Coordinates of C-alpha atoms in Angstrom, one line a residue:
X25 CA 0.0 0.0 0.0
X26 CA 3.1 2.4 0.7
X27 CA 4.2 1.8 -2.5
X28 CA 1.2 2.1 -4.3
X29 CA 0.6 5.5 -2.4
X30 CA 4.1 7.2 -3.2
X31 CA 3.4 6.4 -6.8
X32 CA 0.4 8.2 -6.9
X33 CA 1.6 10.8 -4.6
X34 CA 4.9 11.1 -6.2
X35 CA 6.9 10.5 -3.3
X36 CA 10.6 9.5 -2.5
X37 CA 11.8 6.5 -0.9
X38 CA 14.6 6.0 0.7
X39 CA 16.2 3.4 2.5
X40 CA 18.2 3.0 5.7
X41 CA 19.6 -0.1 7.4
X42 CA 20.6 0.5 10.8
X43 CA 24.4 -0.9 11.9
X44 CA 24.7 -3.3 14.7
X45 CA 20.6 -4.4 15.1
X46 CA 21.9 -7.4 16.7
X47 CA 24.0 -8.7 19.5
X48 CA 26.2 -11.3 17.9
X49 CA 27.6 -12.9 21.3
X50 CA 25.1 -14.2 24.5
X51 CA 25.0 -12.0 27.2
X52 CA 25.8 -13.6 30.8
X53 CA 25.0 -11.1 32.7
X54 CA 21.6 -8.5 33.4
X55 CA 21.2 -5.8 31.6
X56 CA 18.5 -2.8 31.9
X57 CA 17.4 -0.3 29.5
X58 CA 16.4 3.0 30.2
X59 CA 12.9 3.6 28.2
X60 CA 12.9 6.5 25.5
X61 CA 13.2 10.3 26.9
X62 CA 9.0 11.2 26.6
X63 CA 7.5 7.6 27.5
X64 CA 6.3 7.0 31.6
X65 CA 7.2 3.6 32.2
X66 CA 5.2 2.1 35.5
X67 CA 7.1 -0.4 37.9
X68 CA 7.3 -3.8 36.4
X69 CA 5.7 -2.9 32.8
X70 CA 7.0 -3.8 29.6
X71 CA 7.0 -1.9 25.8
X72 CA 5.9 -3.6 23.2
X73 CA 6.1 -2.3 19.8
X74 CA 2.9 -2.0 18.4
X75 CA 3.2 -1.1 14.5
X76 CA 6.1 -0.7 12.0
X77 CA 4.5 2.6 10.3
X78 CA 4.7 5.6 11.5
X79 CA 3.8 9.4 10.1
X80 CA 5.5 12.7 11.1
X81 CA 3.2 15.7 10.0
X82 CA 5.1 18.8 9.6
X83 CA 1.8 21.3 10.1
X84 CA 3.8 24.1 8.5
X85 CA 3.9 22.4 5.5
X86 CA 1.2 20.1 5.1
X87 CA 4.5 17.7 4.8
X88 CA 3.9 14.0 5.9
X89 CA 6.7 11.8 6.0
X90 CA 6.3 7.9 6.3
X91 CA 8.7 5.5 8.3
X92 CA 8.0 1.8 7.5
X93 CA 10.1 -0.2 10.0
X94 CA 10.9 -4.2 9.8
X95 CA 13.7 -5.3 12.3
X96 CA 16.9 -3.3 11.2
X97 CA 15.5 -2.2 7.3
X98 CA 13.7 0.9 7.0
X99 CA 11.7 3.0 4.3
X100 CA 11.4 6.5 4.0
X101 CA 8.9 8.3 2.0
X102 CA 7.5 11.0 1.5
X103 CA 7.5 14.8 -1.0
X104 CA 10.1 16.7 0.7
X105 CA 13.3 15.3 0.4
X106 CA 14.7 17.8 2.8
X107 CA 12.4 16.2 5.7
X108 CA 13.5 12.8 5.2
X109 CA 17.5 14.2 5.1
X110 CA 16.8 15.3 8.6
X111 CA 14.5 12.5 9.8
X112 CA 17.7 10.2 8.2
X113 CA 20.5 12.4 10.2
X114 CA 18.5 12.0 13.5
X115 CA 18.4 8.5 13.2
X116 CA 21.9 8.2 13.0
X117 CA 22.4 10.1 15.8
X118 CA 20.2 7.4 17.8
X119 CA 20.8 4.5 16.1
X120 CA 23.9 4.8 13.9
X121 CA 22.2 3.7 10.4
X122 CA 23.5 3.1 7.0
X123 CA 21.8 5.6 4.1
X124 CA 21.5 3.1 1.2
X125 CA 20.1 6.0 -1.0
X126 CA 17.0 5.2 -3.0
X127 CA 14.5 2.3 -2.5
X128 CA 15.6 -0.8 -4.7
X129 CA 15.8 -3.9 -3.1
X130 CA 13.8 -4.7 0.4
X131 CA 13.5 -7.9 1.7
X132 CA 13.9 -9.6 -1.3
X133 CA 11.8 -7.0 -3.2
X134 CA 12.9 -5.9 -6.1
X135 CA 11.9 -2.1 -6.7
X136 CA 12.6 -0.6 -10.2
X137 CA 11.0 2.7 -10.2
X138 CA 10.2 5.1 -14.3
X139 CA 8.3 7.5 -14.8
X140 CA 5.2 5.7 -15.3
X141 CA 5.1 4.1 -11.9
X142 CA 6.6 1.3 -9.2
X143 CA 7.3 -2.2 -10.5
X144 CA 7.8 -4.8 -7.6
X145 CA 9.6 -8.2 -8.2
X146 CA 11.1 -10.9 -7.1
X147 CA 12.7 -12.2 -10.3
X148 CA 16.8 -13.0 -8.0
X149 CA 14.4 -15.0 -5.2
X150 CA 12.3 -16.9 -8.1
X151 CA 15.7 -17.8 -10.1
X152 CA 17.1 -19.2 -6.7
X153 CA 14.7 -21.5 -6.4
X154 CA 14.1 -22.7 -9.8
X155 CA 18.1 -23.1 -10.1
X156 CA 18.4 -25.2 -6.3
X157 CA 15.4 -26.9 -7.4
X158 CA 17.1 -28.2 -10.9
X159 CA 14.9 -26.7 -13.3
X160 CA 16.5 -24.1 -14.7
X161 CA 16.4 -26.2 -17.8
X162 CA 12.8 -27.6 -17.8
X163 CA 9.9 -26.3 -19.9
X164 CA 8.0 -23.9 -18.7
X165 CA 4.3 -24.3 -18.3
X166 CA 1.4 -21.9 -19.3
X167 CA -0.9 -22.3 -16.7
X168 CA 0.7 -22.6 -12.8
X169 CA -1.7 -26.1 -12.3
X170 CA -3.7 -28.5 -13.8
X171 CA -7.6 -27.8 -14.2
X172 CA -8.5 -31.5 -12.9
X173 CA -7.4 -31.9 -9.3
X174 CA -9.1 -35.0 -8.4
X175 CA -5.8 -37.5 -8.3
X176 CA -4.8 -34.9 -5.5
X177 CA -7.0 -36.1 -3.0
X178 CA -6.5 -39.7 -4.2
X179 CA -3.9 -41.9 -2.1
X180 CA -1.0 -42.0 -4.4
X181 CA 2.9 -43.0 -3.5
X182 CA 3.8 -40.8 -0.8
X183 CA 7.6 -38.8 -1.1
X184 CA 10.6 -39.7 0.9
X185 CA 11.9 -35.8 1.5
X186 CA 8.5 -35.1 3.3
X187 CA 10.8 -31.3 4.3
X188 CA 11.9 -30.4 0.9
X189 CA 7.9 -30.4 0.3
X190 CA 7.1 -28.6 3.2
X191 CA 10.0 -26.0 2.6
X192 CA 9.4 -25.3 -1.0
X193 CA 6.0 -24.8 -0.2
X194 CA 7.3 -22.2 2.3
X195 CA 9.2 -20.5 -0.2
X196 CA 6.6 -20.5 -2.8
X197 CA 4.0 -18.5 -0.2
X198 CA 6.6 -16.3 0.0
X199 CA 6.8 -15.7 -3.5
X200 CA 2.9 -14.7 -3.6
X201 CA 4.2 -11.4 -1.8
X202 CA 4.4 -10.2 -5.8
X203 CA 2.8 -13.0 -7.6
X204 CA -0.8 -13.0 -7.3
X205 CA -1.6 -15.6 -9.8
X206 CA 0.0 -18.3 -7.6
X207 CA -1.8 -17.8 -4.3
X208 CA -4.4 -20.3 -5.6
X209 CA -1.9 -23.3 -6.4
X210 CA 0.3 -22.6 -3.1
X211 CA -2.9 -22.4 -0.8
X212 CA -4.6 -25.9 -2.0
X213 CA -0.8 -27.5 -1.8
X214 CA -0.4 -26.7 1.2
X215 CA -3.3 -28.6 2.3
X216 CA -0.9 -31.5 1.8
X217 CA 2.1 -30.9 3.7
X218 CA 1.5 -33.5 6.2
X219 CA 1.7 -36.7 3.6
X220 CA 2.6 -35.3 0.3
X221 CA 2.6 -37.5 -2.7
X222 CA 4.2 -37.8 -6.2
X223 CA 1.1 -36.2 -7.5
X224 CA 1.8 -33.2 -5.1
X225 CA 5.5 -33.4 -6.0
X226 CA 4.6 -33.0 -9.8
X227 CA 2.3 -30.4 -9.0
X228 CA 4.7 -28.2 -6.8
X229 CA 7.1 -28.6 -10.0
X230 CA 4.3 -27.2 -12.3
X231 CA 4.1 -24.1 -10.3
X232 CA 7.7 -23.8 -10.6
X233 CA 7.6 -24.3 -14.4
X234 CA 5.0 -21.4 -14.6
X235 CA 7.2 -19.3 -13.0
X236 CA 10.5 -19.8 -15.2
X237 CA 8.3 -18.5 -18.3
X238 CA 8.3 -15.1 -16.0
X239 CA 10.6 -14.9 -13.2
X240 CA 10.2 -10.8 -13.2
X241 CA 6.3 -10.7 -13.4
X242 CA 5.3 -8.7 -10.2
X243 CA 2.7 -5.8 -9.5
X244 CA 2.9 -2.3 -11.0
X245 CA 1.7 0.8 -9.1
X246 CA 0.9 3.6 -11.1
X247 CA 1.8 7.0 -11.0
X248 CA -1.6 7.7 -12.8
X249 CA -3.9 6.1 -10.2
X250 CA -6.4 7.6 -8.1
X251 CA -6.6 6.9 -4.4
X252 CA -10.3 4.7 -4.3
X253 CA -10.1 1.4 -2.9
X254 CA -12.2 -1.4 -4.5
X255 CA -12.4 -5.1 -3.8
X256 CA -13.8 -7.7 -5.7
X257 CA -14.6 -11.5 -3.8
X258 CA -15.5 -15.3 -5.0
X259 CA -16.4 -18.8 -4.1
X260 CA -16.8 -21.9 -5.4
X261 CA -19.0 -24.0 -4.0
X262 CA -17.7 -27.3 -1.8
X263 CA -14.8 -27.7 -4.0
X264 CA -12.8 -30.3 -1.6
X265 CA -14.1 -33.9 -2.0
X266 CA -12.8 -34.8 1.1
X267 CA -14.9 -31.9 3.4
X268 CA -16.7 -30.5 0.9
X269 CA -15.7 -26.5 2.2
X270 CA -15.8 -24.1 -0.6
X271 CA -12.6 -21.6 -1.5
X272 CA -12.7 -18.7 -1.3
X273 CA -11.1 -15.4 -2.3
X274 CA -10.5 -11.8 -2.8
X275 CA -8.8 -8.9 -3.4
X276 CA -8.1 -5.2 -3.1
X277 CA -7.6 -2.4 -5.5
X278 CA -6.1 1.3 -4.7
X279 CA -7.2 2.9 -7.8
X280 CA -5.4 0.5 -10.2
X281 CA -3.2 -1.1 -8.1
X282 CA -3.5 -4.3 -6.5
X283 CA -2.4 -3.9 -2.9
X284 CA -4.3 -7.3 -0.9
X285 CA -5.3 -10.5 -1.9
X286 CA -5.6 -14.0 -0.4
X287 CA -7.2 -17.2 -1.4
X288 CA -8.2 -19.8 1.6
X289 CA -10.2 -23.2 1.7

């Protein structure tokens, strides 16, 4: 949703990393922190973070700058660039942090930005897997799975690597982060991760296959998009021979681009 929002908006993004995030060696003694300078702390309560995005309004201005936080990467967007320069030097002075100048890759997101819009892949994290995998030479497939999904629910010869399954699987929801069109085919194999067969071995391949014919398809926010939200919802109707539970699922314009989805038995 940032994204989508600075390119409408027009925003920059920046990125930070902060140095040191983590202790490397364990710690055999106690140690206390003193809480932030502006923060009451009761006797015997505890902090907890509570969201990862925060806004600092400069009223002045009418300037809004946006700080998306995960662990020890940050974000920084917003229309003055002058604002996040200053919001970037005071973090340094707190947290010693790394200025790694415009946005272009975050946790494995691939961020090419024109002047059309925001295109967000993971093309380096697909090609990893297809190439540990051993398919960098297969065929790629047109559709990501079969129409008839019957012989999945049929008891067929059951894999040795039961893990490998499990962990491709994990990769592959992963992957969904920028590839909508799988969400389907990872949600319904993961039903089987307890006793996968050969059919759900094939199958997991397939995916794979799809995704070789385009390793950089992701989602494109444009800069020419207005800021309504829209959603849009389906069902089948008892689809699973085995409980007979319906899928469902859904998903979320801003303007033109796609910001939430999800498909779930």
């Amino acid at each position: 949703m940032l994204l989508a929002i600075a390119a409408t908006k027009n925003w920059h993004l920046k990125q930070l990393d902060v140095n040191n995030a983590f202790l490397h060696r364990d710690l055999n003694e106690e140690v206390y922190l003193l809480p932030p300078l502006g923060i009451k702390v009761k006797t015997g309560q505890v902090c907890k973070l509570v969201k990862s995005l925060y806004g600092l309004k400069q009223a002045r201005r009418q300037c809004f700058t946006i700080l998306l936080v995960y662990v020890d990467d940050i974000i920084l967007a917003g229309k003055s660039i002058s604002d996040i320069e200053q919001v970037t030097r005071h973090l340094d002075k707190v947290f010693k942090v790394k200025d790694l100048g415009d946005l272009k890759f975050f946790l494995g997101l691939e961020i090419a930005r024109s002047n059309k819009g925001i295109h967000v892949s993971q093309r380096k994290y697909a090609l990893n897997i297809i190439y540990e995998v051993g398919l960098l030479a297969a065929k790629p497939c047109a559709t990501p799975m079969k129409k008839d999904t019957k012989n999945m629910f049929l008891k067929g010869i059951s894999i040795k690597d039961v893990t490998a399954y499990q962990r491709l699987i994990g990769r592959l929801l992963y992957l969904t982060n920028t590839m909508p069109d799988i969400s389907y085919c990872v949600q319904f194999l993961s039903q089987f991760l307890q006793a996968p067969t050969s059919e759900h071995h094939n199958a997991e391949h397939r995916v794979l296959r799809y995704i070789k014919g385009t390793p950089g398809q992701g989602l494109f926010f444009s800069d020419n998009s207005d800021l309504q939200l829209k959603g849009f919802c389906d069902s089948d109707w008892a689809s699973c021979p085995q409980t007979r539970r319906s899928t469902t699922g859904f998903c979320v314009f801003e303007g033109s681009s796609l910001i939430s989805w999800k498909s779930k038995k």
